[in-house]
Amino acid sequence: MPLAAVDQRLADLHRHWHIAEAAYFDPDAFRVGIQTAIQTARTVTFILQAQKAIFPDFDEWYSGWQDRFRADTLMRWMVNARNRIEKQGDLETHSWVRAEIVASHLSGEGPRIDAPAELFDAPWKIVRAIPRDALGEHLRNKGTLRIERRWVENTLPDWELLDAVATTYGRLAELVADAHGALGLTGARNRRGRGNGSLGPDFVKVGSPAWLVMQTGVQSCLAYWTVVR
């Protein structure tokens, strides 16, 4: 099938994003997962360019996408990030962590306390930091531990890393959908592998509202992350 390798690589990016998401509170596993996703994203365009011979006028069509991506700060960063990963080593990521223990499951009700936390603290260590007073004992016995973490790369300070890769996925998916359209195809096979939050293989019509990336910029499960994280 035309562009099957491109579709598969885009699906691989989706899979690696979910692997990184699942490892969000494991710094080493997250580092591997997010960097693999970034490297995979870059290869989508490489594979597409390798199939230029099947397009009636690839250079004219693709030049518009090149101009668009060159003008996009995030897409330029993705190119540079992939080069740094492969040629210089790991990205310089940093993270903040905030721990809070809430005594009631109802938002805004009941006592709560901010627990001191360091970047690599395990949850049990945070719980041990609760003061040994009456409120502390109540929180220890009845409370819910809520931990927030946010990963950022030093050269992309305004983006959370999963958000950045999810948005990149959306923009690449638009490119791939347009490639199918340029070949006169009515549908694209999206080989999303099972597991890790994937929805399994299915068919998606190019330009259809069923392909949420065409409307929202990111796939539905990736878009959900940006709302709830």
PDB file of C-alpha atoms in Angstrom:
ATOM      1  CA  MET A   1       0.000   0.000   0.000  1.00  0.00           C
ATOM      2  CA  PRO A   2       1.381   3.475  -0.835  1.00  0.00           C
ATOM      3  CA  LEU A   3       2.875   5.292   2.178  1.00  0.00           C
ATOM      4  CA  ALA A   4       2.407   2.254   4.444  1.00  0.00           C
ATOM      5  CA  ALA A   5       5.905   2.760   5.893  1.00  0.00           C
ATOM      6  CA  VAL A   6       5.118   6.422   6.634  1.00  0.00           C
ATOM      7  CA  ASP A   7       1.832   5.490   8.315  1.00  0.00           C
ATOM      8  CA  GLN A   8       3.632   2.868  10.395  1.00  0.00           C
ATOM      9  CA  ARG A   9       6.317   5.275  11.558  1.00  0.00           C
ATOM     10  CA  LEU A  10       3.679   7.819  12.586  1.00  0.00           C
ATOM     11  CA  ALA A  11       1.975   5.037  14.558  1.00  0.00           C
ATOM     12  CA  ASP A  12       5.341   4.232  16.170  1.00  0.00           C
ATOM     13  CA  LEU A  13       5.543   7.845  17.343  1.00  0.00           C
ATOM     14  CA  HIS A  14       2.104   7.475  18.936  1.00  0.00           C
ATOM     15  CA  ARG A  15       3.243   4.301  20.710  1.00  0.00           C
ATOM     16  CA  HIS A  16       6.464   5.861  22.022  1.00  0.00           C
ATOM     17  CA  TRP A  17       4.527   8.881  23.315  1.00  0.00           C
ATOM     18  CA  HIS A  18       2.391   6.558  25.431  1.00  0.00           C
ATOM     19  CA  ILE A  19       5.480   4.738  26.703  1.00  0.00           C
ATOM     20  CA  ALA A  20       6.928   8.069  27.860  1.00  0.00           C
ATOM     21  CA  GLU A  21       3.590   9.067  29.395  1.00  0.00           C
ATOM     22  CA  ALA A  22       3.453   5.812  31.393  1.00  0.00           C
ATOM     23  CA  ALA A  23       6.965   6.508  32.738  1.00  0.00           C
ATOM     24  CA  TYR A  24       6.329  10.133  33.720  1.00  0.00           C
ATOM     25  CA  PHE A  25       7.225   9.562  37.383  1.00  0.00           C
ATOM     26  CA  ASP A  26      10.262   7.398  36.570  1.00  0.00           C
ATOM     27  CA  PRO A  27      12.996   9.857  35.492  1.00  0.00           C
ATOM     28  CA  ASP A  28      15.275   7.359  33.722  1.00  0.00           C
ATOM     29  CA  ALA A  29      12.454   5.584  31.890  1.00  0.00           C
ATOM     30  CA  PHE A  30      10.879   8.905  30.916  1.00  0.00           C
ATOM     31  CA  ARG A  31      14.209  10.158  29.541  1.00  0.00           C
ATOM     32  CA  VAL A  32      14.507   7.089  27.302  1.00  0.00           C
ATOM     33  CA  GLY A  33      10.860   7.187  26.237  1.00  0.00           C
ATOM     34  CA  ILE A  34      10.626  10.864  25.353  1.00  0.00           C
ATOM     35  CA  GLN A  35      13.936  10.904  23.487  1.00  0.00           C
ATOM     36  CA  THR A  36      12.913   7.828  21.482  1.00  0.00           C
ATOM     37  CA  ALA A  37       9.662   9.600  20.574  1.00  0.00           C
ATOM     38  CA  ILE A  38      11.588  12.680  19.402  1.00  0.00           C
ATOM     39  CA  GLN A  39      13.913  10.582  17.261  1.00  0.00           C
ATOM     40  CA  THR A  40      10.963   8.678  15.789  1.00  0.00           C
ATOM     41  CA  ALA A  41       9.161  11.919  14.925  1.00  0.00           C
ATOM     42  CA  ARG A  42      12.098  13.064  12.819  1.00  0.00           C
ATOM     43  CA  THR A  43      12.118   9.851  10.771  1.00  0.00           C
ATOM     44  CA  VAL A  44       8.524  10.333   9.583  1.00  0.00           C
ATOM     45  CA  THR A  45       9.657  12.993   7.093  1.00  0.00           C
ATOM     46  CA  PHE A  46      12.779  11.011   6.170  1.00  0.00           C
ATOM     47  CA  ILE A  47      10.671   8.020   5.114  1.00  0.00           C
ATOM     48  CA  LEU A  48       8.211  10.241   3.288  1.00  0.00           C
ATOM     49  CA  GLN A  49      11.020  11.872   1.279  1.00  0.00           C
ATOM     50  CA  ALA A  50      12.404   8.441   0.416  1.00  0.00           C
ATOM     51  CA  GLN A  51       9.122   7.712  -1.388  1.00  0.00           C
ATOM     52  CA  LYS A  52       9.111  10.888  -3.499  1.00  0.00           C
ATOM     53  CA  ALA A  53       9.154   8.877  -6.727  1.00  0.00           C
ATOM     54  CA  ILE A  54       5.518   7.823  -6.289  1.00  0.00           C
ATOM     55  CA  PHE A  55       4.313  11.468  -6.240  1.00  0.00           C
ATOM     56  CA  PRO A  56       3.475  13.289  -9.473  1.00  0.00           C
ATOM     57  CA  ASP A  57       5.355  16.443  -8.359  1.00  0.00           C
ATOM     58  CA  PHE A  58       6.833  15.796  -4.943  1.00  0.00           C
ATOM     59  CA  ASP A  59       9.245  18.733  -4.775  1.00  0.00           C
ATOM     60  CA  GLU A  60       6.593  21.354  -5.464  1.00  0.00           C
ATOM     61  CA  TRP A  61       4.145  19.789  -3.010  1.00  0.00           C
ATOM     62  CA  TYR A  62       6.677  19.169  -0.240  1.00  0.00           C
ATOM     63  CA  SER A  63       8.339  22.588  -0.445  1.00  0.00           C
ATOM     64  CA  GLY A  64       5.224  24.179   1.023  1.00  0.00           C
ATOM     65  CA  TRP A  65       5.413  21.876   4.047  1.00  0.00           C
ATOM     66  CA  GLN A  66       9.118  22.550   4.440  1.00  0.00           C
ATOM     67  CA  ASP A  67       8.457  26.293   4.537  1.00  0.00           C
ATOM     68  CA  ARG A  68       5.675  25.791   7.078  1.00  0.00           C
ATOM     69  CA  PHE A  69       7.817  23.645   9.389  1.00  0.00           C
ATOM     70  CA  ARG A  70      10.833  25.953   9.098  1.00  0.00           C
ATOM     71  CA  ALA A  71       8.652  28.830  10.283  1.00  0.00           C
ATOM     72  CA  ASP A  72       7.404  26.769  13.232  1.00  0.00           C
ATOM     73  CA  THR A  73       9.491  27.219  16.388  1.00  0.00           C
ATOM     74  CA  LEU A  74       8.479  23.848  17.801  1.00  0.00           C
ATOM     75  CA  MET A  75       9.226  21.911  14.610  1.00  0.00           C
ATOM     76  CA  ARG A  76      12.641  23.576  14.329  1.00  0.00           C
ATOM     77  CA  TRP A  77      13.323  22.608  17.930  1.00  0.00           C
ATOM     78  CA  MET A  78      12.394  18.981  17.182  1.00  0.00           C
ATOM     79  CA  VAL A  79      14.996  18.845  14.403  1.00  0.00           C
ATOM     80  CA  ASN A  80      17.694  20.305  16.647  1.00  0.00           C
ATOM     81  CA  ALA A  81      16.692  18.085  19.571  1.00  0.00           C
ATOM     82  CA  ARG A  82      16.970  14.936  17.478  1.00  0.00           C
ATOM     83  CA  ASN A  83      20.436  16.016  16.288  1.00  0.00           C
ATOM     84  CA  ARG A  84      21.576  16.667  19.854  1.00  0.00           C
ATOM     85  CA  ILE A  85      20.265  13.292  21.055  1.00  0.00           C
ATOM     86  CA  GLU A  86      22.053  11.388  18.303  1.00  0.00           C
ATOM     87  CA  LYS A  87      25.289  13.377  18.174  1.00  0.00           C
ATOM     88  CA  GLN A  88      25.825  14.899  21.633  1.00  0.00           C
ATOM     89  CA  GLY A  89      23.901  12.838  24.171  1.00  0.00           C
ATOM     90  CA  ASP A  90      20.803  13.311  26.304  1.00  0.00           C
ATOM     91  CA  LEU A  91      18.658  16.415  26.288  1.00  0.00           C
ATOM     92  CA  GLU A  92      19.026  18.708  29.300  1.00  0.00           C
ATOM     93  CA  THR A  93      15.704  18.097  30.973  1.00  0.00           C
ATOM     94  CA  HIS A  94      14.611  19.447  34.305  1.00  0.00           C
ATOM     95  CA  SER A  95      11.512  18.840  36.353  1.00  0.00           C
ATOM     96  CA  TRP A  96       9.666  20.272  39.281  1.00  0.00           C
ATOM     97  CA  VAL A  97       7.647  18.218  41.709  1.00  0.00           C
ATOM     98  CA  ARG A  98       4.958  19.334  44.151  1.00  0.00           C
ATOM     99  CA  ALA A  99       3.343  17.096  46.736  1.00  0.00           C
ATOM    100  CA  GLU A 100       0.103  17.876  48.525  1.00  0.00           C
ATOM    101  CA  ILE A 101      -1.893  15.777  50.959  1.00  0.00           C
ATOM    102  CA  VAL A 102      -5.625  16.432  50.975  1.00  0.00           C
ATOM    103  CA  ALA A 103      -7.839  15.201  53.794  1.00  0.00           C
ATOM    104  CA  SER A 104     -11.064  15.266  51.785  1.00  0.00           C
ATOM    105  CA  HIS A 105     -11.881  13.851  48.388  1.00  0.00           C
ATOM    106  CA  LEU A 106     -14.115  16.864  47.748  1.00  0.00           C
ATOM    107  CA  SER A 107     -12.337  19.699  45.956  1.00  0.00           C
ATOM    108  CA  GLY A 108     -11.810  22.716  48.187  1.00  0.00           C
ATOM    109  CA  GLU A 109     -13.078  21.007  51.353  1.00  0.00           C
ATOM    110  CA  GLY A 110     -11.176  19.750  54.363  1.00  0.00           C
ATOM    111  CA  PRO A 111      -7.649  20.412  55.580  1.00  0.00           C
ATOM    112  CA  ARG A 112      -4.628  20.035  53.359  1.00  0.00           C
ATOM    113  CA  ILE A 113      -0.901  20.470  53.669  1.00  0.00           C
ATOM    114  CA  ASP A 114       1.989  20.892  51.230  1.00  0.00           C
ATOM    115  CA  ALA A 115       4.541  18.168  51.877  1.00  0.00           C
ATOM    116  CA  PRO A 116       8.207  18.923  51.174  1.00  0.00           C
ATOM    117  CA  ALA A 117       9.437  16.908  48.202  1.00  0.00           C
ATOM    118  CA  GLU A 118      12.589  16.564  46.158  1.00  0.00           C
ATOM    119  CA  LEU A 119      12.712  15.641  42.502  1.00  0.00           C
ATOM    120  CA  PHE A 120      13.480  11.949  42.977  1.00  0.00           C
ATOM    121  CA  ASP A 121      11.595  11.321  46.222  1.00  0.00           C
ATOM    122  CA  ALA A 122       9.491   8.178  46.394  1.00  0.00           C
ATOM    123  CA  PRO A 123       5.878   8.617  47.621  1.00  0.00           C
ATOM    124  CA  TRP A 124       6.611   6.867  50.929  1.00  0.00           C
ATOM    125  CA  LYS A 125       9.334   9.397  51.677  1.00  0.00           C
ATOM    126  CA  ILE A 126       6.906  12.264  51.096  1.00  0.00           C
ATOM    127  CA  VAL A 127       4.378  10.685  53.464  1.00  0.00           C
ATOM    128  CA  ARG A 128       7.060  10.378  56.156  1.00  0.00           C
ATOM    129  CA  ALA A 129       7.603  14.146  55.905  1.00  0.00           C
ATOM    130  CA  ILE A 130       4.083  14.902  57.217  1.00  0.00           C
ATOM    131  CA  PRO A 131       4.273  16.697  60.595  1.00  0.00           C
ATOM    132  CA  ARG A 132       3.539  14.558  63.657  1.00  0.00           C
ATOM    133  CA  ASP A 133       0.781  16.787  65.016  1.00  0.00           C
ATOM    134  CA  ALA A 134      -2.987  16.320  65.179  1.00  0.00           C
ATOM    135  CA  LEU A 135      -3.554  17.594  61.647  1.00  0.00           C
ATOM    136  CA  GLY A 136      -0.660  15.538  60.399  1.00  0.00           C
ATOM    137  CA  GLU A 137      -2.039  12.347  61.928  1.00  0.00           C
ATOM    138  CA  HIS A 138      -5.470  13.026  60.415  1.00  0.00           C
ATOM    139  CA  LEU A 139      -3.901  13.562  57.010  1.00  0.00           C
ATOM    140  CA  ARG A 140      -1.729  10.479  57.391  1.00  0.00           C
ATOM    141  CA  ASN A 141      -4.714   8.267  58.182  1.00  0.00           C
ATOM    142  CA  LYS A 142      -7.461   9.847  56.042  1.00  0.00           C
ATOM    143  CA  GLY A 143      -5.717  11.895  53.391  1.00  0.00           C
ATOM    144  CA  THR A 144      -4.947  11.424  49.714  1.00  0.00           C
ATOM    145  CA  LEU A 145      -1.441  12.039  48.441  1.00  0.00           C
ATOM    146  CA  ARG A 146      -1.394  14.104  45.243  1.00  0.00           C
ATOM    147  CA  ILE A 147       1.933  14.507  43.450  1.00  0.00           C
ATOM    148  CA  GLU A 148       2.429  16.800  40.460  1.00  0.00           C
ATOM    149  CA  ARG A 149       5.425  16.682  38.155  1.00  0.00           C
ATOM    150  CA  ARG A 150       6.307  18.625  35.007  1.00  0.00           C
ATOM    151  CA  TRP A 151       9.138  17.822  32.614  1.00  0.00           C
ATOM    152  CA  VAL A 152      10.710  20.630  30.568  1.00  0.00           C
ATOM    153  CA  GLU A 153      13.770  20.772  28.288  1.00  0.00           C
ATOM    154  CA  ASN A 154      16.121  23.668  28.974  1.00  0.00           C
ATOM    155  CA  THR A 155      16.046  24.986  25.395  1.00  0.00           C
ATOM    156  CA  LEU A 156      12.231  24.778  25.175  1.00  0.00           C
ATOM    157  CA  PRO A 157      11.197  26.339  28.499  1.00  0.00           C
ATOM    158  CA  ASP A 158       7.626  27.237  27.533  1.00  0.00           C
ATOM    159  CA  TRP A 159       6.612  23.674  26.617  1.00  0.00           C
ATOM    160  CA  GLU A 160       6.004  20.610  28.735  1.00  0.00           C
ATOM    161  CA  LEU A 161       7.744  17.791  26.844  1.00  0.00           C
ATOM    162  CA  LEU A 162       4.767  15.481  26.346  1.00  0.00           C
ATOM    163  CA  ASP A 163       2.731  18.457  25.118  1.00  0.00           C
ATOM    164  CA  ALA A 164       5.512  19.308  22.664  1.00  0.00           C
ATOM    165  CA  VAL A 165       5.687  15.803  21.224  1.00  0.00           C
ATOM    166  CA  ALA A 166       1.885  15.484  21.088  1.00  0.00           C
ATOM    167  CA  THR A 167       1.646  18.738  19.124  1.00  0.00           C
ATOM    168  CA  THR A 168       4.433  17.564  16.812  1.00  0.00           C
ATOM    169  CA  TYR A 169       2.506  14.345  16.232  1.00  0.00           C
ATOM    170  CA  GLY A 170      -0.523  16.374  15.190  1.00  0.00           C
ATOM    171  CA  ARG A 171       1.442  18.450  12.707  1.00  0.00           C
ATOM    172  CA  LEU A 172       3.118  15.395  11.211  1.00  0.00           C
ATOM    173  CA  ALA A 173      -0.248  13.650  10.968  1.00  0.00           C
ATOM    174  CA  GLU A 174      -1.566  16.591   8.954  1.00  0.00           C
ATOM    175  CA  LEU A 175       1.443  16.255   6.647  1.00  0.00           C
ATOM    176  CA  VAL A 176       0.849  12.526   6.197  1.00  0.00           C
ATOM    177  CA  ALA A 177      -2.861  13.054   5.563  1.00  0.00           C
ATOM    178  CA  ASP A 178      -2.007  15.651   2.924  1.00  0.00           C
ATOM    179  CA  ALA A 179       0.457  13.206   1.352  1.00  0.00           C
ATOM    180  CA  HIS A 180      -2.334  10.665   0.980  1.00  0.00           C
ATOM    181  CA  GLY A 181      -4.455  13.371  -0.579  1.00  0.00           C
ATOM    182  CA  ALA A 182      -1.686  14.327  -3.003  1.00  0.00           C
ATOM    183  CA  LEU A 183      -1.662  10.731  -4.219  1.00  0.00           C
ATOM    184  CA  GLY A 184      -5.424  10.741  -4.683  1.00  0.00           C
ATOM    185  CA  LEU A 185      -6.026   8.213  -1.922  1.00  0.00           C
ATOM    186  CA  THR A 186      -9.399   8.234  -0.206  1.00  0.00           C
ATOM    187  CA  GLY A 187      -8.231   6.674   3.030  1.00  0.00           C
ATOM    188  CA  ALA A 188      -5.123   6.064   5.087  1.00  0.00           C
ATOM    189  CA  ARG A 189      -4.249   3.019   7.086  1.00  0.00           C
ATOM    190  CA  ASN A 190      -3.299   4.074  10.613  1.00  0.00           C
ATOM    191  CA  ARG A 191      -1.459   1.138  12.157  1.00  0.00           C
ATOM    192  CA  ARG A 192      -1.738   2.064  15.801  1.00  0.00           C
ATOM    193  CA  GLY A 193      -0.398  -0.865  17.768  1.00  0.00           C
ATOM    194  CA  ARG A 194      -2.355  -2.328  20.624  1.00  0.00           C
ATOM    195  CA  GLY A 195      -1.406  -1.547  24.211  1.00  0.00           C
ATOM    196  CA  ASN A 196      -0.008   1.576  25.861  1.00  0.00           C
ATOM    197  CA  GLY A 197      -3.294   3.407  25.354  1.00  0.00           C
ATOM    198  CA  SER A 198      -3.439   2.737  21.618  1.00  0.00           C
ATOM    199  CA  LEU A 199      -6.785   2.043  20.062  1.00  0.00           C
ATOM    200  CA  GLY A 200      -5.736  -0.786  17.760  1.00  0.00           C
ATOM    201  CA  PRO A 201      -5.587  -0.792  13.945  1.00  0.00           C
ATOM    202  CA  ASP A 202      -8.342   0.972  12.054  1.00  0.00           C
ATOM    203  CA  PHE A 203      -9.078   2.879   8.866  1.00  0.00           C
ATOM    204  CA  VAL A 204      -9.405   6.643   8.906  1.00  0.00           C
ATOM    205  CA  LYS A 205     -10.701   8.742   6.007  1.00  0.00           C
ATOM    206  CA  VAL A 206      -8.411  11.598   5.104  1.00  0.00           C
ATOM    207  CA  GLY A 207     -10.043  14.889   6.028  1.00  0.00           C
ATOM    208  CA  SER A 208     -12.787  13.197   8.000  1.00  0.00           C
ATOM    209  CA  PRO A 209     -13.740  14.451  11.466  1.00  0.00           C
ATOM    210  CA  ALA A 210     -12.941  10.890  12.583  1.00  0.00           C
ATOM    211  CA  TRP A 211      -9.244  11.766  12.321  1.00  0.00           C
ATOM    212  CA  LEU A 212      -9.154  14.187  15.215  1.00  0.00           C
ATOM    213  CA  VAL A 213      -5.704  15.479  14.386  1.00  0.00           C
ATOM    214  CA  MET A 214      -7.203  17.256  11.386  1.00  0.00           C
ATOM    215  CA  GLN A 215      -9.321  19.397  13.679  1.00  0.00           C
ATOM    216  CA  THR A 216      -7.491  19.602  17.012  1.00  0.00           C
ATOM    217  CA  GLY A 217      -3.827  19.317  16.034  1.00  0.00           C
ATOM    218  CA  VAL A 218      -3.290  16.208  18.174  1.00  0.00           C
ATOM    219  CA  GLN A 219      -4.807  12.748  18.356  1.00  0.00           C
ATOM    220  CA  SER A 220      -7.706  12.381  20.793  1.00  0.00           C
ATOM    221  CA  CYS A 221      -5.798  10.482  23.490  1.00  0.00           C
ATOM    222  CA  LEU A 222      -2.871  12.924  23.239  1.00  0.00           C
ATOM    223  CA  ALA A 223      -5.218  15.886  23.370  1.00  0.00           C
ATOM    224  CA  TYR A 224      -6.829  14.462  26.521  1.00  0.00           C
ATOM    225  CA  TRP A 225      -3.424  14.470  28.221  1.00  0.00           C
ATOM    226  CA  THR A 226      -2.997  18.205  27.665  1.00  0.00           C
ATOM    227  CA  VAL A 227      -6.325  18.845  29.431  1.00  0.00           C
ATOM    228  CA  VAL A 228      -6.015  16.593  32.488  1.00  0.00           C
ATOM    229  CA  ARG A 229      -2.322  16.434  33.368  1.00  0.00           C
TER     230      ARG A 229
END
